[in-house]
Tab-separated table of C-alpha atoms in Angstrom:
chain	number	residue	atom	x	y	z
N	24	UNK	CA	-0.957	30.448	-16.604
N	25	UNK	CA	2.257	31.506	-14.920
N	26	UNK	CA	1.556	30.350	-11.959
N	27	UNK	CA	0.962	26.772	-13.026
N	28	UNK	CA	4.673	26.752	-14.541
N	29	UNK	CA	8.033	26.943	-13.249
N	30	UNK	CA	10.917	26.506	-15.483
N	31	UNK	CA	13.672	27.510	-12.343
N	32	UNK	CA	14.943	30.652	-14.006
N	33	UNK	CA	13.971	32.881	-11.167
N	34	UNK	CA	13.443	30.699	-8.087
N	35	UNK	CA	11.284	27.588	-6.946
N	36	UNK	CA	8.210	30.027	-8.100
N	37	UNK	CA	5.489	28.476	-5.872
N	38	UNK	CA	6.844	24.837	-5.261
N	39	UNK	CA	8.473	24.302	-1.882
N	40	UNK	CA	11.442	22.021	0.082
N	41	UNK	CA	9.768	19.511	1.828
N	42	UNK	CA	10.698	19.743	6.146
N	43	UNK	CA	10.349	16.085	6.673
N	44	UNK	CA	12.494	14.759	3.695
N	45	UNK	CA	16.630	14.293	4.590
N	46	UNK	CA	18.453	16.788	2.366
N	47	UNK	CA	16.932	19.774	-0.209
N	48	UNK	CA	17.333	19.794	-4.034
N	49	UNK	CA	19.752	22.461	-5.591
N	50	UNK	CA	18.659	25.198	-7.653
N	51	UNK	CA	21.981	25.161	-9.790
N	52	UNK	CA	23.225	26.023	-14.001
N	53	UNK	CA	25.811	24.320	-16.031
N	54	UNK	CA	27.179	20.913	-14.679
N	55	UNK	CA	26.621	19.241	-11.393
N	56	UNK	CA	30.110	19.553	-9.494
N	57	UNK	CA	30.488	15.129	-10.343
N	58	UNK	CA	31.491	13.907	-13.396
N	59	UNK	CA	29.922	11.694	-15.336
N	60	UNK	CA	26.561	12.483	-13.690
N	61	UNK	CA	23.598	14.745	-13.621
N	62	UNK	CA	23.175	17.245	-16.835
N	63	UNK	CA	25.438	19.002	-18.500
N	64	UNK	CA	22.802	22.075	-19.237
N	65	UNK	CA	19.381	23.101	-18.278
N	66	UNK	CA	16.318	21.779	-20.768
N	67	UNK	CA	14.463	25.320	-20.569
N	68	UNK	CA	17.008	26.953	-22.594
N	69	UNK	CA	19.753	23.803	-23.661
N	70	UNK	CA	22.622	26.099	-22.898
N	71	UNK	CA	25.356	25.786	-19.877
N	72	UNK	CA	23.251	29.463	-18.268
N	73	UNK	CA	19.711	27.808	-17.714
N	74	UNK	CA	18.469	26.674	-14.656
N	75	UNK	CA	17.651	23.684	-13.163
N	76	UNK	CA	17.250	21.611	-9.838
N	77	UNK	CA	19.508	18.477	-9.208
N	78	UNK	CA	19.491	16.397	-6.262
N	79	UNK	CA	23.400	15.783	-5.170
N	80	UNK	CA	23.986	11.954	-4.382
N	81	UNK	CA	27.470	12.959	-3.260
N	82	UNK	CA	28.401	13.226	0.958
N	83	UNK	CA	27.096	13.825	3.073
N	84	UNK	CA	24.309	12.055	1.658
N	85	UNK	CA	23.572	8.456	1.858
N	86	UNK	CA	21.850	5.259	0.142
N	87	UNK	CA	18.154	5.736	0.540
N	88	UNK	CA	18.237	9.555	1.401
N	89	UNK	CA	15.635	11.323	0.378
N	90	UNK	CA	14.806	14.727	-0.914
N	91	UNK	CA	11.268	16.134	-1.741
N	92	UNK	CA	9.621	18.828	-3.371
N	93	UNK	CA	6.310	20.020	-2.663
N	94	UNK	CA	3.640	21.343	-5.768
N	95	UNK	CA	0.959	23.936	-4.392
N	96	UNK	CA	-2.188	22.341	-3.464
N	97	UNK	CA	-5.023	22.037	-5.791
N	98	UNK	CA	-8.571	22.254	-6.170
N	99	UNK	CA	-10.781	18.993	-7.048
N	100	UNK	CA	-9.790	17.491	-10.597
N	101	UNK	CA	-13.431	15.831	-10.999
N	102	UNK	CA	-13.180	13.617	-13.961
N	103	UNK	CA	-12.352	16.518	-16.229
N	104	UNK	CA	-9.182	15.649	-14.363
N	105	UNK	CA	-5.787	17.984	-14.831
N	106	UNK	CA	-2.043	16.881	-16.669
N	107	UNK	CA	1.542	17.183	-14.403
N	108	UNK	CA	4.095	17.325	-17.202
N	109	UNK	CA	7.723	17.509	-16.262
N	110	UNK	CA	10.978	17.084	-17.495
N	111	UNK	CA	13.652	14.783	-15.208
N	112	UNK	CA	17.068	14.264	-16.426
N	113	UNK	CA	18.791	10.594	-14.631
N	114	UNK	CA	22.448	9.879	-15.705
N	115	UNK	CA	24.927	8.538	-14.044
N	116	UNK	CA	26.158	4.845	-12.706
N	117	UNK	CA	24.570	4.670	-9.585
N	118	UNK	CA	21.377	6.601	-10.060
N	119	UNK	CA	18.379	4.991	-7.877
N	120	UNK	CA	15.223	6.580	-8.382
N	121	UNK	CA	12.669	9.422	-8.597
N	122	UNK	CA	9.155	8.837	-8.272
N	123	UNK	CA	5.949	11.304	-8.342
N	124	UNK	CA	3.368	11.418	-5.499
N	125	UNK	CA	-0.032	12.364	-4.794
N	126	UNK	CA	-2.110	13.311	-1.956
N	127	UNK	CA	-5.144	15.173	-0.085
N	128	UNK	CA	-3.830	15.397	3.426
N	129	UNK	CA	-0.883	17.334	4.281
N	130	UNK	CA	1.249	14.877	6.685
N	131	UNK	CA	1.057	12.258	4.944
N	132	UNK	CA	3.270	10.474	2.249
N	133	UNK	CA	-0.032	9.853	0.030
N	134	UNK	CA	0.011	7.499	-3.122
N	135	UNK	CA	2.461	6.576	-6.101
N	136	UNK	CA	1.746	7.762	-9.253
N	137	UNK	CA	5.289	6.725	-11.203
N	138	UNK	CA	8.598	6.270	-10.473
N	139	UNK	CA	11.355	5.467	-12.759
N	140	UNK	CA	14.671	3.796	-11.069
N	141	UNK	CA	18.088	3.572	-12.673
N	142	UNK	CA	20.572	5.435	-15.486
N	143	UNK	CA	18.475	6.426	-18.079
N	144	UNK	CA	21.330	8.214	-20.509
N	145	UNK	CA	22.751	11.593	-20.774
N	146	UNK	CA	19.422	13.390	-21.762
N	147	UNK	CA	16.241	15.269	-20.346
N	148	UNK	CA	13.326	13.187	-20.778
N	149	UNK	CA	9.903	14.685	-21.010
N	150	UNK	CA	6.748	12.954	-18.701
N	151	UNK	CA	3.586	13.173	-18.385
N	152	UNK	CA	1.015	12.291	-15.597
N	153	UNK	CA	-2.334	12.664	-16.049
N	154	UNK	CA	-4.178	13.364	-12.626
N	155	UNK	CA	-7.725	13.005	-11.488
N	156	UNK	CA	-9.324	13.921	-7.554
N	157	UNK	CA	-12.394	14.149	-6.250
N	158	UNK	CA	-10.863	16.411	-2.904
N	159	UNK	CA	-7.974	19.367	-3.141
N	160	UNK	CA	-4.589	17.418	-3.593
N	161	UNK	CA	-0.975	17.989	-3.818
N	162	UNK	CA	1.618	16.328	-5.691
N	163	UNK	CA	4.856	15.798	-4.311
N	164	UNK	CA	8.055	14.603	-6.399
N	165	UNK	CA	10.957	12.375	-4.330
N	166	UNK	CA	14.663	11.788	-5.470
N	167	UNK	CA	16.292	8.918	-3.112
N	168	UNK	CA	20.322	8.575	-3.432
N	169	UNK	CA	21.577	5.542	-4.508
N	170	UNK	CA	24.939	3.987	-3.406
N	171	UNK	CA	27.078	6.047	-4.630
N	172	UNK	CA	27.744	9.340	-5.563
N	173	UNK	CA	27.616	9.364	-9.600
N	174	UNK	CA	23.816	9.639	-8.490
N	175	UNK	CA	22.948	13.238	-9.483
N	176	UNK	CA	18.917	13.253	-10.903
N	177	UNK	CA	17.756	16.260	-12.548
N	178	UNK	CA	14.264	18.239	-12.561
N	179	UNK	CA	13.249	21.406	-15.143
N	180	UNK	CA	10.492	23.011	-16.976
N	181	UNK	CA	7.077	21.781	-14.368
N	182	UNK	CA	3.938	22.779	-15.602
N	183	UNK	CA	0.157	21.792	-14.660
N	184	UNK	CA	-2.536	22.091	-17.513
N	185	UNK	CA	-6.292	22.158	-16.735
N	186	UNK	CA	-5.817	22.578	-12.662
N	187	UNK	CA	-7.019	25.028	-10.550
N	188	UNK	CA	-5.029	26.188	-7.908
N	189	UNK	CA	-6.761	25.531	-4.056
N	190	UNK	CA	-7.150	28.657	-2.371
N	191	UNK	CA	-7.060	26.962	1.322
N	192	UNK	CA	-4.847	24.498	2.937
N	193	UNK	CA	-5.139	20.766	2.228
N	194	UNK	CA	-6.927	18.667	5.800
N	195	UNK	CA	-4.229	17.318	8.252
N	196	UNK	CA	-4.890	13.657	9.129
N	197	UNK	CA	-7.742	13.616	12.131
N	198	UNK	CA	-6.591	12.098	15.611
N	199	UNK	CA	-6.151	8.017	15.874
N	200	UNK	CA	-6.708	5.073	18.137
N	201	UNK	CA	-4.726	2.565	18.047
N	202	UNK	CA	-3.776	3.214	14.166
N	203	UNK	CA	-7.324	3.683	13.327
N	204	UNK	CA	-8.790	7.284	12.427
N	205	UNK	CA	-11.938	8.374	14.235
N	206	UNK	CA	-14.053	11.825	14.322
N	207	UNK	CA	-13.529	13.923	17.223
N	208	UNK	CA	-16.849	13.810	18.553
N	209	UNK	CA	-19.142	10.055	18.418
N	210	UNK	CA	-23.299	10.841	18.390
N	211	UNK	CA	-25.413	11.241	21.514
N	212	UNK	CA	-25.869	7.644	23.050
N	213	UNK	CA	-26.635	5.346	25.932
N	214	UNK	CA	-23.837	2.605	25.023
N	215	UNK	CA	-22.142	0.879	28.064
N	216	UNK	CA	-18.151	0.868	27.978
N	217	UNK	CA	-18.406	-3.126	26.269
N	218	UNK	CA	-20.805	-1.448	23.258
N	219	UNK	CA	-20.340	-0.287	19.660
N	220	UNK	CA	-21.601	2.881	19.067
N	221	UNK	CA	-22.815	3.534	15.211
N	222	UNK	CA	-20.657	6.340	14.221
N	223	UNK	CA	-24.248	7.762	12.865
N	224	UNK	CA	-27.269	6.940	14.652
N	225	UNK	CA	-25.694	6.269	18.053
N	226	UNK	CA	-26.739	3.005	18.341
N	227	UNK	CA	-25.222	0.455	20.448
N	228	UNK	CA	-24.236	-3.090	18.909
N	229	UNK	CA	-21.820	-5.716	21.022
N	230	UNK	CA	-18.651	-5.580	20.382
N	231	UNK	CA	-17.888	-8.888	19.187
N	232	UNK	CA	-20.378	-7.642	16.223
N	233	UNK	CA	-17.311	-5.214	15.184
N	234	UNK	CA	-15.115	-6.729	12.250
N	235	UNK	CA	-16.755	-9.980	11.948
N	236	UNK	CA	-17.920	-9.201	8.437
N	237	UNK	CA	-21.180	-8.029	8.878
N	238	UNK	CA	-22.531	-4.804	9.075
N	239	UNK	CA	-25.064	-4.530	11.867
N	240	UNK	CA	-24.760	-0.248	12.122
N	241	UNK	CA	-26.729	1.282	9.249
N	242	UNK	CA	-23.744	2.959	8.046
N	243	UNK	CA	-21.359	0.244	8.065
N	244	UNK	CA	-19.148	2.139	10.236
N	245	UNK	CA	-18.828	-1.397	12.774
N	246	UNK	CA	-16.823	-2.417	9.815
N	247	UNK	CA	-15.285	0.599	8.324
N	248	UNK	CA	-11.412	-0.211	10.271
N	249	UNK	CA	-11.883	-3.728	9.554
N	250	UNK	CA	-9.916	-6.211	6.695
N	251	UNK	CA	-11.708	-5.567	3.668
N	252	UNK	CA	-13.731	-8.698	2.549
N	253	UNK	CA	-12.251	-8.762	-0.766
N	254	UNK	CA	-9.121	-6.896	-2.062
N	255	UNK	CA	-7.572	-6.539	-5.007
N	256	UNK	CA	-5.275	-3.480	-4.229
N	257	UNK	CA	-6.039	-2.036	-7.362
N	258	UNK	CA	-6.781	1.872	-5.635
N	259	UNK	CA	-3.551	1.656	-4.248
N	260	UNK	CA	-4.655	1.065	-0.728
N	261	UNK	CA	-3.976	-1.864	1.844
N	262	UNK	CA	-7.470	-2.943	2.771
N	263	UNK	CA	-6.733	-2.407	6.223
N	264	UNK	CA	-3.947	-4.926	6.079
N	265	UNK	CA	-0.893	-3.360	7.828
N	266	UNK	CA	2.784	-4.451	9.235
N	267	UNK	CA	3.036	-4.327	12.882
N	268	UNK	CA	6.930	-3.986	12.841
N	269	UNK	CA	6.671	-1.448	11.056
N	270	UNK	CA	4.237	1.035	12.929
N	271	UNK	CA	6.651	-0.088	16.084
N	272	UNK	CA	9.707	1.159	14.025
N	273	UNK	CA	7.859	4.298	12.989
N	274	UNK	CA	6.561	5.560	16.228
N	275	UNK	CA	10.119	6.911	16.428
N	276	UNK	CA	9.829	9.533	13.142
N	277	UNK	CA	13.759	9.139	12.658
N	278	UNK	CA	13.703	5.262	11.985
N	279	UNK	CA	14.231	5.071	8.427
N	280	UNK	CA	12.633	2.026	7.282
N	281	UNK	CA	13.540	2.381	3.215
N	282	UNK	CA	16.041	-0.665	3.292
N	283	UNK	CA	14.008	-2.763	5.847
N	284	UNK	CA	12.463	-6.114	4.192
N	285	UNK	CA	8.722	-5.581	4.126
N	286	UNK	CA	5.494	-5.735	2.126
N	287	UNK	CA	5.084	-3.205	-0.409
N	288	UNK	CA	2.511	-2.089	-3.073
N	289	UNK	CA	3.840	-2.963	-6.296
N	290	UNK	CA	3.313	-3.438	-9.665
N	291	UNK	CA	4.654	-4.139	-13.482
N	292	UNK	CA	4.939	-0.963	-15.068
N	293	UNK	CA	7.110	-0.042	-11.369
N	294	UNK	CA	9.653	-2.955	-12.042
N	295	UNK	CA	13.405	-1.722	-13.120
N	296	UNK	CA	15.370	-3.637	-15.565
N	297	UNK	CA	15.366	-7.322	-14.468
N	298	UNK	CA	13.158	-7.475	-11.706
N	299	UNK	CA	10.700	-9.220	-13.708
N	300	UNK	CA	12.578	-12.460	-13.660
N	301	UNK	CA	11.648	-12.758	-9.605
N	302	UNK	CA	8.662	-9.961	-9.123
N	303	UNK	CA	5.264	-10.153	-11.549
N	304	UNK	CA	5.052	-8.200	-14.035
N	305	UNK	CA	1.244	-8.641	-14.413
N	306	UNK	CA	-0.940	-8.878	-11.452
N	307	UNK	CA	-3.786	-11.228	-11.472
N	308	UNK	CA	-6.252	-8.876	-10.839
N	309	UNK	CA	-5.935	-6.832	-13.970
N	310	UNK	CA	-3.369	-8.959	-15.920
N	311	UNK	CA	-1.861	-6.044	-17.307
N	312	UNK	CA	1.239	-4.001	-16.110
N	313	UNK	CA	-0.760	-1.496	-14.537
N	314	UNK	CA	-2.503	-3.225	-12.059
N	315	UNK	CA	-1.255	-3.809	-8.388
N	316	UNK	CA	-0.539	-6.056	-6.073
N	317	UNK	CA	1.179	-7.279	-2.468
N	318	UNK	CA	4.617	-7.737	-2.522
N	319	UNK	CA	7.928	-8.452	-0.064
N	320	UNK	CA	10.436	-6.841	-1.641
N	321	UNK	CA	13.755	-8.768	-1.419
N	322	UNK	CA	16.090	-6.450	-2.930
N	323	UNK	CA	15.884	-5.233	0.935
N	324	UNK	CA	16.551	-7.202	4.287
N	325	UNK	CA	19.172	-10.573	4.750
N	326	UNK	CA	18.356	-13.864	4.373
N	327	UNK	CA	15.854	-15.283	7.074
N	328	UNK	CA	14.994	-11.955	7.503
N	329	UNK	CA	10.836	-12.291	8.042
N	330	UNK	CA	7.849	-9.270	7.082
N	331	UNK	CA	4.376	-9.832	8.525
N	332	UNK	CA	1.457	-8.357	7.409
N	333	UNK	CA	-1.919	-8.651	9.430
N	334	UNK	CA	-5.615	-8.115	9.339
N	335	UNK	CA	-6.974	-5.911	12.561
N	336	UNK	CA	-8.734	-8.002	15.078
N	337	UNK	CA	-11.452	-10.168	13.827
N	338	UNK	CA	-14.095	-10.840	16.566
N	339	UNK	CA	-16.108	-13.630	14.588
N	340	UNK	CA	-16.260	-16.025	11.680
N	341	UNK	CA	-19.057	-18.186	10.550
N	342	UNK	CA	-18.416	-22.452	10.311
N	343	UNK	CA	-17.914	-21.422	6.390
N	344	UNK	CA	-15.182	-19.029	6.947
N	345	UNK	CA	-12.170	-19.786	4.229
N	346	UNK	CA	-9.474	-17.518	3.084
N	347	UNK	CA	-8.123	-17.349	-0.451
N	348	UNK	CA	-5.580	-15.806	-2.482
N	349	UNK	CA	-3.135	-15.378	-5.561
N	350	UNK	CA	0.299	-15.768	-4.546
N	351	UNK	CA	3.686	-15.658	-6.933
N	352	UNK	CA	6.970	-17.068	-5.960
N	353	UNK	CA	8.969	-16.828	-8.516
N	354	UNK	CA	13.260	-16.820	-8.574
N	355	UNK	CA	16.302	-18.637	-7.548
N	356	UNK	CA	16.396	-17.431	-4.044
N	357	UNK	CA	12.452	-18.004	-2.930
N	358	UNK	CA	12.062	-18.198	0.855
N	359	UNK	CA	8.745	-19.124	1.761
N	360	UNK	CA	4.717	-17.827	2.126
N	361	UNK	CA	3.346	-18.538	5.542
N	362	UNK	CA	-0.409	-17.834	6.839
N	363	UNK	CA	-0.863	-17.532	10.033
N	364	UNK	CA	-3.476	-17.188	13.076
N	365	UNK	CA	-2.385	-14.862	15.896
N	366	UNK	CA	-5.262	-15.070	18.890
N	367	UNK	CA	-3.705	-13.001	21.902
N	368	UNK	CA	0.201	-14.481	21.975
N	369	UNK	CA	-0.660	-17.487	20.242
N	370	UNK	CA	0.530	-17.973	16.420
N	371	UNK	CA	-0.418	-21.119	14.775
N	372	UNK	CA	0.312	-22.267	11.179
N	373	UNK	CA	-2.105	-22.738	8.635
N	374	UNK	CA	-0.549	-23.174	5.706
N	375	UNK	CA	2.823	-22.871	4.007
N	376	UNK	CA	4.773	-22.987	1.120
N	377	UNK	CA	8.421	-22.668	0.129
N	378	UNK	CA	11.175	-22.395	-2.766
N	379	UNK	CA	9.772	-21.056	-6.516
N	380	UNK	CA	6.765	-22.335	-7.523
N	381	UNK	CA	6.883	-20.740	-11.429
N	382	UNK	CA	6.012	-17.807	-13.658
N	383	UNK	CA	2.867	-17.589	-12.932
N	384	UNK	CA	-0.121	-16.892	-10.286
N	385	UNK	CA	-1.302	-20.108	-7.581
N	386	UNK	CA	-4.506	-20.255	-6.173
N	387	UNK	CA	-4.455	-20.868	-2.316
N	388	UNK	CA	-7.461	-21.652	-0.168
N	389	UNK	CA	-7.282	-22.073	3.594
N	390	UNK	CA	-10.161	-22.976	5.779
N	391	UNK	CA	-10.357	-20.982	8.752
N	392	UNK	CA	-14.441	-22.407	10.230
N	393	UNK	CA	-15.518	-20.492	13.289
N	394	UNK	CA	-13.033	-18.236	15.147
N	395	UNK	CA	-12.961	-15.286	17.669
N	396	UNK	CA	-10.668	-12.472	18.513
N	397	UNK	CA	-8.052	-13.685	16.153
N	398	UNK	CA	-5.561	-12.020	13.050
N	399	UNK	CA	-4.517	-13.544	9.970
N	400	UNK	CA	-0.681	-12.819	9.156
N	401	UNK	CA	0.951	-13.138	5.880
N	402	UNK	CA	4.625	-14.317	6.368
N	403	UNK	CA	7.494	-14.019	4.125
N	404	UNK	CA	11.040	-15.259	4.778
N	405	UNK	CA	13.583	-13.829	2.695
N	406	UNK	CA	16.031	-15.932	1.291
N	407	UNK	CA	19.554	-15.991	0.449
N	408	UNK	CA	19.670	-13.057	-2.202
N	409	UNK	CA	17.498	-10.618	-3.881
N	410	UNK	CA	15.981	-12.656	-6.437
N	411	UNK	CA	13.192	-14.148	-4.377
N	412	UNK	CA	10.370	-11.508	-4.317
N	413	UNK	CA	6.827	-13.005	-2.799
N	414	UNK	CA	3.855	-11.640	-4.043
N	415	UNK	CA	-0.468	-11.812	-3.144
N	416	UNK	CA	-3.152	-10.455	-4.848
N	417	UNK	CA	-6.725	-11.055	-4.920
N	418	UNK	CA	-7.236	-11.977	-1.117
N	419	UNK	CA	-10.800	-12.965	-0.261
N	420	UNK	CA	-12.522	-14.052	2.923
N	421	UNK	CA	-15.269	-16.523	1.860
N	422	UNK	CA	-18.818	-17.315	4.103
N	423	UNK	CA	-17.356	-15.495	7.013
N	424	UNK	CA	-19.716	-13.660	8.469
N	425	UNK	CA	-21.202	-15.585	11.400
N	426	UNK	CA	-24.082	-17.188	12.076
N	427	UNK	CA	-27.652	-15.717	12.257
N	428	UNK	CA	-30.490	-17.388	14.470
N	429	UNK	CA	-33.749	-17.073	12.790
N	430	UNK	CA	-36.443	-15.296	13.970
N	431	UNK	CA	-38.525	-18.981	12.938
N	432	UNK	CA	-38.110	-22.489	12.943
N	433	UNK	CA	-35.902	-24.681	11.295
N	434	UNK	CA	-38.023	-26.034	8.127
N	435	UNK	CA	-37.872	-29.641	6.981
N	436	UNK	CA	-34.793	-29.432	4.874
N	437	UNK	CA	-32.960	-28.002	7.852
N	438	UNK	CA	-31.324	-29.387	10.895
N	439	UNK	CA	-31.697	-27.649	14.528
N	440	UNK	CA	-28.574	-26.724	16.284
N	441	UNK	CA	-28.537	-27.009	20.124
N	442	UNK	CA	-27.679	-23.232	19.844
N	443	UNK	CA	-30.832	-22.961	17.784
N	444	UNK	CA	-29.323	-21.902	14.499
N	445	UNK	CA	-30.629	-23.597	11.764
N	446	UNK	CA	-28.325	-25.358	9.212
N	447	UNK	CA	-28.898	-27.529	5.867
N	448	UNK	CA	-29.239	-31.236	6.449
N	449	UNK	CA	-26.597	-31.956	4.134
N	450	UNK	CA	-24.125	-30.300	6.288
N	451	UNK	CA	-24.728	-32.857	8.912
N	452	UNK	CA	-21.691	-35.107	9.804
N	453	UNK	CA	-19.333	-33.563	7.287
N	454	UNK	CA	-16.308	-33.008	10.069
N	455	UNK	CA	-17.161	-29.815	9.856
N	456	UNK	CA	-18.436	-27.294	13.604
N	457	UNK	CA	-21.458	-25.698	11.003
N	458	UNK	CA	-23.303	-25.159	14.407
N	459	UNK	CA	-20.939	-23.603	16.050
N	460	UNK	CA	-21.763	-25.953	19.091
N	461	UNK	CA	-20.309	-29.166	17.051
N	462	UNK	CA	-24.069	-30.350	17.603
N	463	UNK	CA	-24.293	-31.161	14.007
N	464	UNK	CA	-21.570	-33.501	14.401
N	465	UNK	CA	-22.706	-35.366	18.084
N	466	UNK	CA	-22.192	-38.981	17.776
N	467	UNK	CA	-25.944	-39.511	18.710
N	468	UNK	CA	-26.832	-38.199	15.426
């Protein structure tokens, strides 16, 4: 199908310059105007008359620029699922990267699919991506400019077998509340200002039943903008974790925030020449290359430089209530791995741990008991170079949902808070608030 092809020889054919990107690639034949960088020919036709597009890493373009070209949209893959092969060409000293995205809402920056970073020799290299999407999608392919100009990348010959082209336009992202998306209109109901309301039925729950790892609304929705109970990362989503710096940076659209030290999505099969030796290369999840993971990426930032990541507001934990997690700290220049517990301005420390710790995942557990209104950061200090990447997968809060008071008495085998709750009697005196009221651990008993 013609249309599902473009080889350059007549125009972008239906792919498009992205408006939000920094600079546009060049539709260009022969060389690229630098020596020793970008190709020599086109791969449609190997001669010095083809044509091609090229992303020029010369002035005035800068480290980290980027420039991005939009596919047409598509129509659901299903698990029949559809193939993106292209062609990229990436020679030259200071080549950085170009990486392939996908997504099914128009303004935004959607999810990796592959990137490749670095020279990769005088020659066109063929790729292929095999895609699969239950909604219409687009794909989107990003060239950034490394630090210097022998930095030319090359694209030719696109093609999409087994997709359908979307007739429509792909959904914009719906309007949010304080970062979190909500429909336009909420269900008829009789809640009070303080109140809940069940995105579906309409009806009212307290508030401090919101996020505190139970659903009480029959759709879940009281914990649909919440931390995720247990994460592994491995659909390439946060879990609701996000970085507060950053969403203050990015509330201004012209921040760039490419070379800022932060927490990324990464994972093995991403990694450039050498990173391995400071970043995973398997997560713990998967063990394998392709699986994901959290990561602070020191390559970016100076040393003491600090990235936070934090769960929304939790309004209540259970006595039970731990936290744990995979972390890897592994290189000559570790910083350190911080948890912390934010309640209104209030950060405490819960647990820490500095320097490199080996080539392999740590199990962490930290006991958090009963709590209200509070976040949990993740802190990472960078330290004095780029080899000192922190990473956590597998995060998991454990027992957390609070407690529940009976609708019966305690039995035999249980012990009767003040607060009426009803608790084993082997939790009894075990330093531990299991109550909630710290009657279980009253001197008089």
């Amino acid at each position: 199908d013609p249309d599902l092809q473009c080889n350059f020889e007549n125009g972008l054919c239906n792919w498009e310059q992205d408006t939000e990107d920094d600079f546009d690639w060049i539709r260009i034949r022969g060389t690229t105007p630098t020596v020793n960088t970008g190709p020599l020919k086109d791969h449609t036709t190997g001669t010095n008359r083809g044509h091609y597009l090229y992303m020029e890493s010369s002035e005035p373009q800068k480290f980290q620029d980027k420039a991005v070209l939009l596919s047409p949209p598509f129509s659901p893959s299903g698990n029949r699922g559809c193939i993106f092969r292209f062609h990229y060409h990436m020679f030259g000293k200071e080549v950085h990267e170009l990486s392939v995205f996908q997504r099914n809402v128009s303004n935004t920056k959607g999810w990796l699919l592959w990137y490749k970073f670095g020279n990769q020799g005088n020659r066109w290299i063929r790729q292929t991506l095999h895609i699969s999407s239950s909604k219409p999608f687009q794909i989107l392919v990003k060239g950034i400019v490394g630090d210097g100009f022998t930095g030319d990348i090359g694209l030719d010959d696109v093609s999409f077998l087994g997709c359908t082209l979307y007739k429509g336009n792909l959904p914009t992202i719906s309007t949010t509340i304080s970062g979190t998306s909500v429909p336009a209109t909420l269900p008829v109901n009789n809640c009070i200002e303080k109140e809940f309301v069940c995105r579906d039925s309409g009806h009212c729950i307290q508030m401090t039943q919101k996020c505190d790892f139970r659903p009480d609304c029959s759709d879940k929705s009281d914990e649909s903008d919440c931390v995720k109970e247990v994460c592994d990362f491995e659909d390439k989503n946060k879990c609701g974790w996000y970085q507060p710096a950053l969403e203050q940076m990015t509330g201004n659209n012209s921040i760039h925030t490419a070379n800022i030290f932060k927490w990324e999505l990464g994972r093995g099969a991403n990694l450039y020449p050498g990173q391995e030796e400071h970043c995973p290369l398997n997560d713990h999840t998967t063990c394998t290359e392709e699986g994901w993971y959290l990561f602070a990426d020191s390559s970016n930032g100076e040393f003491g430089h600090t990235a936070d990541i934090a769960t929304p507001v939790i309004s209540f934990t259970g006595p039970k209530c731990k936290i744990k997690f995979w972390n890897h700290m592994n290189g000559s220049t570790i910083g350190s791995l911080e948890v912390l517990c934010k309640t209104d301005n209030k950060t405490s420390k819960l647990w820490t741990q500095s320097g490199s710790q080996g080539p392999q995942w740590n199990r962490a557990e930290v006991f958090l008991g009963i709590r209200s209104n509070f976040q949990i950061v993740f802190r990472a200090k960078r330290g004095v170079s780029y080899m000192g990447d922190v990473a956590v997968d597998d995060i998991t809060f454990e027992d957390c949902s609070p407690l529940l008071i009976p609708g019966r008495p305690c039995t035999s085998e249980e012990f009767t808070c003040a607060n009426k709750h009803c608790i084993p009697k082997d939790s009894l005196c075990d330093f531990v608030n299991d109550c909630a009221d710290n009657s279980d651990e009253s001197p008089t008993i």
